[in-house]
C-alpha cells in the first residue's frame, strides 16, 4: 500500500496559483485522489440569497480540493517539503520524513 497524506498533516502546494502555500489537510479523498487543504485553492462561488435557509448570497469563497500530485507533505523538522518514507518501530509502521527521518505522525 502506498504511503499517503492523511487528514491533519501539513502539506505544501508545489504547483498552480497557490504554489508555496502551506496548510493543514482537512480531508482526503482517496478515490478521486484529491486533498482539501485549509486556506488553499479558494474558488469563488456566486450564491443566491436564500432567506429561509439564512444564506445571504453574494460571492462566497470556499476551499476546493486539489489533486494529490499538486501537494507534498511538509516536514516540521527540516522546514521543507519532503517525501514520505517508512520505518517499523515495535512492529508498528511509522511514516517518516525521507530527508531527516523525523516521524510524520504528529497530530494524527
Ligand atoms: Zn524532515
XYZ file of C-alpha atoms and ligand atoms in Angstrom:
109
model
C 0.000 0.000 0.000
C 1.265 3.449 -0.878
C 2.114 5.856 1.885
C -0.330 8.643 1.725
C -1.040 12.041 3.057
C -3.598 11.953 5.836
C -6.012 14.284 7.488
C -4.329 16.897 9.760
C -0.969 16.551 8.003
C 0.761 19.770 6.990
C 1.248 19.995 3.264
C 2.749 22.478 0.846
C 1.421 23.219 -2.615
C 4.020 22.633 -5.297
C 2.224 23.873 -8.397
C -0.545 26.177 -9.541
C -1.612 29.594 -8.307
C -1.168 28.668 -4.655
C 2.376 27.374 -5.123
C 4.371 27.619 -1.912
C 1.304 27.875 0.320
C 1.205 25.713 3.388
C -1.824 24.342 5.120
C -3.431 21.643 7.188
C -5.189 18.799 5.422
C -8.914 18.987 6.121
C -9.914 15.888 4.216
C -8.546 13.303 1.822
C -10.466 11.674 -0.981
C -8.560 8.537 -1.864
C -10.943 7.548 -4.619
C -10.611 10.782 -6.540
C -7.033 11.379 -5.343
C -7.911 14.824 -4.118
C -6.989 16.689 -0.963
C -8.746 19.570 0.717
C -6.216 21.946 2.272
C -7.095 24.657 4.774
C -6.856 28.185 3.322
C -5.687 26.947 -0.068
C -7.180 26.842 -3.546
C -10.045 29.207 -2.931
C -12.759 29.179 -5.517
C -15.289 31.961 -5.796
C -18.877 30.900 -5.921
C -21.796 33.098 -6.653
C -24.652 32.321 -4.346
C -28.246 33.406 -4.475
C -29.740 34.724 -1.259
C -31.990 32.209 0.470
C -33.564 33.868 3.500
C -35.369 30.655 4.519
C -32.013 28.948 4.986
C -30.318 32.073 6.350
C -27.968 32.318 3.360
C -27.066 35.883 2.493
C -25.902 35.336 -1.053
C -23.215 37.146 -2.978
C -19.735 35.878 -3.643
C -18.637 33.090 -1.399
C -15.036 31.928 -1.235
C -14.555 28.277 -0.473
C -11.634 25.907 -0.396
C -11.733 23.425 -3.203
C -9.922 20.059 -3.282
C -6.542 19.817 -5.033
C -5.169 16.823 -6.911
C -2.755 14.872 -4.698
C 0.019 15.393 -7.240
C -0.047 19.134 -6.545
C 0.836 18.830 -2.887
C 3.747 17.479 -0.906
C 3.963 16.679 2.746
C 5.762 19.350 4.770
C 8.265 18.314 7.417
C 8.148 20.487 10.531
C 11.650 19.367 11.485
C 13.557 20.345 8.370
C 11.014 23.017 7.330
C 10.924 21.685 3.803
C 8.591 19.790 1.529
C 9.542 16.153 1.647
C 8.628 12.636 0.610
C 7.051 10.111 2.933
C 9.242 7.248 3.990
C 8.507 4.454 6.388
C 10.076 2.844 9.389
C 8.944 -0.030 11.528
C 9.222 0.511 15.277
C 7.939 -2.098 17.727
C 6.094 -3.822 14.896
C 4.272 -0.624 14.004
C 4.707 1.064 10.699
C 5.507 4.731 11.017
C 5.601 7.434 8.411
C 8.838 9.377 8.433
C 10.413 12.278 6.562
C 12.682 10.897 3.862
C 15.118 13.755 4.379
C 15.675 13.880 8.126
C 13.920 10.759 9.376
C 11.573 12.581 11.764
C 8.220 10.947 12.411
C 5.321 12.422 10.478
C 2.676 11.226 12.865
C 2.264 14.460 14.793
C -1.341 15.480 15.060
C -2.584 12.192 13.657
Zn 12.413 16.355 7.721
